[in-house]
Coordinates of C-alpha atoms and ligand atoms in Angstrom, one line a residue:
M19 CA 21.6 8.2 2.5
R20 CA 19.5 9.9 5.1
V21 CA 15.9 9.2 4.2
L22 CA 12.5 10.4 5.6
I23 CA 9.7 7.7 5.6
T24 CA 6.2 9.0 6.3
G25 CA 3.7 6.4 7.6
A26 CA 6.7 4.7 9.3
A27 CA 4.6 3.0 11.9
G28 CA 2.3 1.4 9.3
F29 CA 2.4 -1.9 7.6
L30 CA 4.5 -0.9 4.6
G31 CA 6.3 2.1 6.2
S32 CA 7.7 -0.1 8.9
H33 CA 9.0 -2.7 6.5
L34 CA 10.6 0.1 4.4
C35 CA 12.4 1.4 7.5
D36 CA 13.8 -2.1 8.1
R37 CA 15.0 -2.3 4.5
F38 CA 16.7 1.1 4.4
L39 CA 18.4 0.4 7.8
A40 CA 19.5 -3.0 6.6
E41 CA 21.1 -1.3 3.6
G42 CA 23.1 0.9 6.0
H43 CA 21.1 4.1 5.5
T44 CA 19.9 6.5 8.2
V45 CA 16.1 6.7 8.6
V46 CA 13.8 9.3 10.1
G47 CA 10.4 7.8 10.5
M48 CA 7.3 10.0 10.8
D49 CA 3.7 9.0 11.7
N50 CA 0.7 10.5 13.4
L51 CA -0.5 7.0 14.4
I52 CA -4.0 7.5 13.1
T53 CA -3.8 4.0 11.7
G54 CA -0.1 3.2 12.4
N55 CA 1.1 1.2 15.4
M56 CA 4.3 1.8 17.4
D57 CA 4.6 -2.0 17.8
N58 CA 5.6 -2.2 14.2
I59 CA 8.8 -0.1 14.9
A60 CA 9.4 -0.9 18.6
H61 CA 12.4 -3.1 17.6
L62 CA 14.1 -0.1 16.0
F63 CA 14.3 2.0 19.1
G64 CA 17.9 1.9 20.3
N65 CA 19.1 1.7 16.7
E66 CA 21.3 4.8 16.4
N67 CA 20.5 5.1 12.7
F68 CA 16.8 5.4 13.4
N69 CA 14.7 8.2 14.9
F70 CA 11.0 8.7 15.1
I71 CA 9.0 11.9 15.0
K72 CA 5.3 11.8 15.8
H73 CA 3.8 14.3 13.4
N74 CA 0.9 14.7 11.1
V75 CA 2.5 15.4 7.7
S76 CA -0.6 17.3 6.5
N77 CA 0.8 20.1 8.6
Y78 CA 4.1 21.9 7.8
I79 CA 7.1 19.7 8.3
Y80 CA 10.3 21.1 9.8
L81 CA 13.3 18.8 9.7
D82 CA 16.9 19.7 10.5
G83 CA 19.9 18.5 8.5
P84 CA 20.4 17.0 5.0
L85 CA 18.1 14.5 3.4
D86 CA 18.7 12.4 0.3
A87 CA 15.3 10.9 -0.2
V88 CA 11.7 11.3 1.0
L89 CA 9.3 8.4 0.7
H90 CA 5.7 9.4 1.3
F91 CA 3.8 6.4 2.6
A92 CA 1.5 8.0 5.2
S93 CA -2.3 7.4 4.5
P94 CA -5.1 5.3 5.8
A95 CA -5.1 2.5 3.2
S96 CA -8.0 0.1 3.9
P97 CA -11.5 0.9 2.7
I98 CA -13.0 0.9 6.2
D99 CA -10.2 3.2 7.4
Y100 CA -10.8 5.8 4.7
L101 CA -14.5 5.6 5.2
E102 CA -14.0 6.3 8.8
H103 CA -11.3 9.1 8.2
P104 CA -12.3 10.6 4.8
I105 CA -11.0 14.1 5.5
P106 CA -7.6 13.1 7.0
T107 CA -7.3 10.7 4.0
M108 CA -7.8 13.5 1.5
K109 CA -5.5 15.8 3.5
V110 CA -2.6 13.4 3.7
G111 CA -2.8 12.7 -0.1
S112 CA -3.0 16.4 -0.9
L113 CA -1.5 18.6 1.8
G114 CA 0.7 15.8 3.0
T115 CA 2.0 15.3 -0.5
L116 CA 2.6 19.0 -1.0
N117 CA 4.5 19.3 2.3
T118 CA 6.6 16.2 1.7
I119 CA 7.5 17.1 -1.9
G120 CA 8.2 20.7 -0.8
L121 CA 10.6 19.3 1.8
A122 CA 12.3 17.1 -0.9
K123 CA 12.7 20.1 -3.1
A124 CA 14.2 22.3 -0.3
K125 CA 16.7 19.5 0.6
G126 CA 17.5 18.5 -3.0
A127 CA 16.3 15.0 -2.1
K128 CA 14.6 12.4 -4.3
F129 CA 10.9 12.0 -3.8
L130 CA 9.0 8.7 -4.0
I131 CA 5.2 8.7 -3.7
A132 CA 3.2 5.6 -2.7
S133 CA 0.4 5.5 -5.2
T134 CA -2.1 2.7 -5.8
S135 CA -4.0 0.5 -8.1
E136 CA -7.0 2.5 -7.0
V137 CA -6.0 5.2 -9.4
Y138 CA -7.4 2.8 -12.0
G139 CA -10.7 2.7 -10.1
D140 CA -13.1 0.0 -11.3
P141 CA -11.1 -0.7 -14.4
Q142 CA -12.5 -1.4 -17.8
V143 CA -9.1 -2.8 -19.0
N144 CA -7.7 -5.9 -17.4
P145 CA -4.8 -6.3 -16.6
Q146 CA -4.0 -2.6 -16.0
P147 CA -0.9 -1.1 -17.7
E148 CA 0.5 2.2 -16.5
T149 CA -0.8 3.9 -19.7
Y150 CA -4.5 3.2 -18.6
W151 CA -6.1 6.4 -17.2
G152 CA -8.6 4.7 -15.0
H153 CA -12.3 4.7 -14.3
V154 CA -12.8 6.4 -10.9
N155 CA -16.0 7.7 -9.4
P156 CA -14.8 11.0 -7.8
I157 CA -17.8 11.4 -5.5
G158 CA -18.2 7.8 -4.3
P159 CA -17.0 6.7 -0.8
R160 CA -13.7 5.5 -2.3
G161 CA -13.2 8.8 -4.1
V162 CA -11.5 10.3 -1.0
Y163 CA -8.6 7.8 -1.4
D164 CA -8.6 7.4 -5.2
E165 CA -8.7 11.1 -6.0
A166 CA -6.2 12.0 -3.3
K167 CA -3.8 9.5 -4.8
R168 CA -4.5 10.8 -8.3
F169 CA -3.8 14.3 -7.0
S170 CA -0.6 13.1 -5.4
E171 CA 0.6 11.8 -8.8
A172 CA -0.3 15.0 -10.6
M173 CA 1.5 17.1 -7.9
T174 CA 4.5 14.8 -8.1
M175 CA 4.7 15.2 -11.9
A176 CA 4.2 19.0 -11.6
Y177 CA 7.2 19.3 -9.2
H178 CA 9.2 17.0 -11.5
R179 CA 8.5 19.0 -14.6
Y180 CA 8.4 22.5 -13.2
H181 CA 10.9 22.3 -10.4
G182 CA 13.1 19.4 -11.6
V183 CA 12.6 17.3 -8.5
D184 CA 13.8 13.8 -9.0
T185 CA 10.6 11.9 -8.5
R186 CA 9.3 8.3 -8.5
I187 CA 5.7 7.0 -8.5
V188 CA 5.0 3.5 -7.4
R189 CA 1.5 2.1 -8.1
I190 CA 1.0 -0.5 -5.4
F191 CA -1.4 -3.4 -5.9
N192 CA -3.0 -5.4 -3.1
T193 CA -0.2 -6.3 -0.7
Y194 CA -0.3 -8.4 2.4
G195 CA 1.9 -9.8 5.1
P196 CA 3.0 -9.5 8.7
R197 CA 2.2 -6.1 10.4
M198 CA -1.1 -5.7 8.7
R199 CA -3.7 -4.8 11.4
L200 CA -5.8 -7.8 12.4
H201 CA -9.0 -5.7 12.2
D202 CA -8.1 -3.3 9.4
G203 CA -11.1 -4.7 7.5
R204 CA -9.3 -5.8 4.4
V205 CA -9.9 -9.2 3.0
V206 CA -6.6 -10.8 3.9
P207 CA -6.7 -10.1 7.7
N208 CA -10.5 -10.7 7.8
F209 CA -10.4 -14.1 6.2
I210 CA -7.3 -15.2 8.2
Y211 CA -8.9 -14.1 11.5
Q212 CA -12.2 -15.7 10.6
A213 CA -10.5 -19.0 9.6
L214 CA -8.3 -19.1 12.8
T215 CA -11.2 -18.4 15.1
G216 CA -13.7 -20.8 13.5
Q217 CA -16.0 -18.1 12.2
P218 CA -17.5 -18.1 8.7
L219 CA -15.4 -16.4 6.0
T220 CA -17.5 -13.4 4.8
V221 CA -17.3 -13.3 1.0
F222 CA -18.9 -10.0 -0.2
G223 CA -21.3 -10.2 -3.1
D224 CA -20.9 -13.3 -5.3
G225 CA -17.2 -13.6 -4.6
Q226 CA -16.5 -13.4 -8.4
Q227 CA -14.6 -10.1 -8.1
T228 CA -10.9 -10.5 -8.5
R229 CA -7.7 -9.3 -6.9
S230 CA -4.0 -10.1 -7.3
F231 CA -2.2 -10.4 -4.0
Q232 CA 1.5 -9.7 -3.5
F233 CA 3.6 -10.5 -0.5
Y234 CA 5.1 -7.4 1.1
S235 CA 8.7 -8.5 0.6
D236 CA 8.3 -8.4 -3.2
L237 CA 6.9 -4.9 -3.0
I238 CA 9.7 -3.6 -0.8
E239 CA 12.2 -5.0 -3.2
G240 CA 10.4 -3.3 -6.1
I241 CA 10.3 0.1 -4.3
Y242 CA 14.0 -0.1 -3.4
R243 CA 14.9 -0.8 -7.1
L244 CA 12.6 2.0 -8.3
L245 CA 14.2 4.5 -6.0
K246 CA 17.7 3.5 -7.3
S247 CA 16.5 3.6 -11.0
D248 CA 16.0 6.8 -13.0
E249 CA 12.3 6.1 -13.9
N250 CA 10.2 9.2 -13.3
D251 CA 6.9 7.8 -14.7
P252 CA 4.6 5.6 -12.7
V253 CA 5.5 1.9 -12.3
N254 CA 3.0 -0.9 -11.2
I255 CA 4.3 -3.2 -8.5
G256 CA 2.1 -6.1 -7.9
N257 CA 1.7 -9.9 -8.3
P258 CA -0.1 -10.6 -11.6
S259 CA -1.6 -13.9 -10.4
E260 CA -5.3 -12.9 -10.3
I261 CA -7.9 -14.9 -8.4
T262 CA -11.5 -14.5 -7.4
I263 CA -12.3 -13.6 -3.8
L264 CA -14.0 -16.9 -3.5
Q265 CA -10.8 -18.7 -4.6
F266 CA -8.9 -16.6 -2.1
A267 CA -11.3 -17.7 0.7
E268 CA -10.6 -21.3 -0.3
A269 CA -6.8 -20.7 -0.3
V270 CA -7.0 -19.3 3.2
L271 CA -9.1 -22.4 4.4
K272 CA -6.5 -24.7 2.8
V273 CA -3.4 -23.0 4.3
T274 CA -4.9 -22.6 7.8
G275 CA -6.5 -26.1 7.7
S276 CA -9.7 -24.4 9.1
K277 CA -13.2 -26.0 9.0
S278 CA -14.9 -22.5 8.8
E279 CA -17.7 -22.2 6.3
I280 CA -17.9 -19.7 3.5
Q281 CA -20.8 -17.2 3.9
Y282 CA -22.0 -14.8 1.2
V283 CA -22.8 -11.4 2.7
Q284 CA -24.1 -8.2 1.2
P285 CA -22.8 -5.3 3.4
T286 CA -25.4 -2.6 3.6
D287 CA -22.9 0.1 4.3
D288 CA -20.5 1.7 1.8
R289 CA -17.8 -1.0 2.0
I290 CA -18.6 -2.4 -1.4
T291 CA -19.9 0.7 -3.2
D292 CA -17.7 1.0 -6.3
D293 CA -15.8 -2.2 -5.3
P294 CA -13.6 -2.9 -8.4
K295 CA -14.8 -6.0 -10.1
V296 CA -11.3 -7.0 -11.4
R297 CA -7.8 -6.0 -10.6
R298 CA -4.5 -7.3 -12.0
P299 CA -1.2 -5.5 -12.6
D300 CA 0.5 -5.5 -16.0
I301 CA 4.1 -5.7 -14.8
T302 CA 5.8 -5.6 -18.2
K303 CA 7.3 -2.2 -17.3
A304 CA 8.6 -3.2 -13.9
K305 CA 10.3 -6.2 -15.5
R306 CA 11.9 -4.1 -18.2
V307 CA 13.0 -1.0 -16.2
L308 CA 13.7 -2.6 -12.8
N309 CA 14.4 -6.2 -13.7
W310 CA 11.8 -7.0 -11.1
E311 CA 9.2 -9.7 -10.7
P312 CA 7.5 -11.2 -7.6
Q313 CA 9.2 -14.2 -6.0
V314 CA 6.8 -15.3 -3.3
N315 CA 3.7 -17.3 -4.2
L316 CA 0.3 -17.1 -2.4
E317 CA 0.7 -20.3 -0.3
E318 CA 4.2 -19.3 0.9
G319 CA 3.1 -15.7 1.7
L320 CA -0.1 -16.8 3.3
A321 CA 1.7 -19.3 5.6
K322 CA 4.0 -16.5 6.9
T323 CA 1.2 -14.1 7.4
I324 CA -1.0 -16.7 9.2
E325 CA 1.9 -17.4 11.5
Y326 CA 2.1 -13.7 12.3
F327 CA -1.6 -13.4 13.0
Q328 CA -1.6 -16.6 15.1
G329 CA 0.7 -14.8 17.5
R330 CA -1.7 -11.9 17.8
I331 CA -5.0 -13.7 18.4
Ligands
UDP419 N1 -14.0 -8.6 0.8 C1 -14.7 -9.7 1.1 N2 -14.9 -10.0 2.4 C2 -14.3 -9.2 3.4 C3 -13.5 -8.1 3.1 C4 -13.3 -7.8 1.7 O1 -15.3 -10.4 0.2 O2 -14.5 -9.6 4.6 C5 -13.8 -8.3 -0.7 C6 -14.0 -6.8 -1.1 O3 -15.4 -6.7 -1.4 C7 -13.1 -6.7 -2.3 C8 -12.0 -7.6 -2.0 O4 -12.4 -8.5 -1.0 O5 -13.8 -7.1 -3.5 C9 -10.7 -6.9 -1.5 O6 -11.1 -6.0 -0.5 P1 -10.0 -5.2 0.4 O7 -10.8 -4.5 1.4 O8 -9.0 -6.2 0.9 O9 -9.2 -4.2 -0.5 P2 -9.5 -3.5 -1.9 O10 -8.7 -4.3 -2.9 O11 -10.9 -3.4 -2.2 O12 -8.9 -2.2 -1.7

């Protein structure tokens, strides 16, 4: 296959490039580097099956030659990134989705959109099955990301139903691992950085909000299986082991061996406005249609991630 991966210089996009190249495919990577980093794909330069185009996919995409699949992974993805870049976030989820799916249609390629557990908002159902419609504040600070992703899903289904494009929708739950940005503001890099540098771990609110963290390699496997499957409806890919943010801070302290303290903080900016109180994927469907379930537990994944960050501090 020849595949286009948008957001190729990002955390997940770069790991996807690695996976498709390892499977013997040819990859065109695209990124405008708003939050991506060329260091994530530097090792691919010189690989004759890879080429990189610096381009903002919210603008028209021109690409020569055949394409078998388009994977749209370009978007700021951490709450502080989309608070800082609200309009590019909305554009890449709307115009970027329109351009990438239009390209897939023109080339007769499959289309896979990176959606998110944020489509469920601050959920009133836990765990979240794909059939849950969500509880999203459209005009809150997270709305720029959540609604752009919901629009992406609606656009994807419209192209599937109306134009017969062969589409996939993956709803990605919290994912961590090497190549996350040390200062992207998310809880995983924040706590690891704080633990490794002896600073207090900043638990927001009372720390009783929950998340379910999956190691990136499990997600990449799920996405690869989804693309090969014939499932057009959304599929959750995430690790169902749910923990509180306070428990997560304790896990980081344990795996790093750090003596840092835990500090409760109340950010006064928008970072915790509409912060989901619970989040856990129901992965019954992924098990059934993809024969997929996560393989890496938190301690193992954290150890590998900590090793990566140690080399960057
Ligand atoms: N969080 C925290 N301390 C931090 C950063 C985040 O307690 O330094 C909390 C945040 O309020 C949220 C959870 O950790 O409840 C996960 O936040 P993250 O930004 O990683 O991603 P989200 O799952 O909210 O998209």
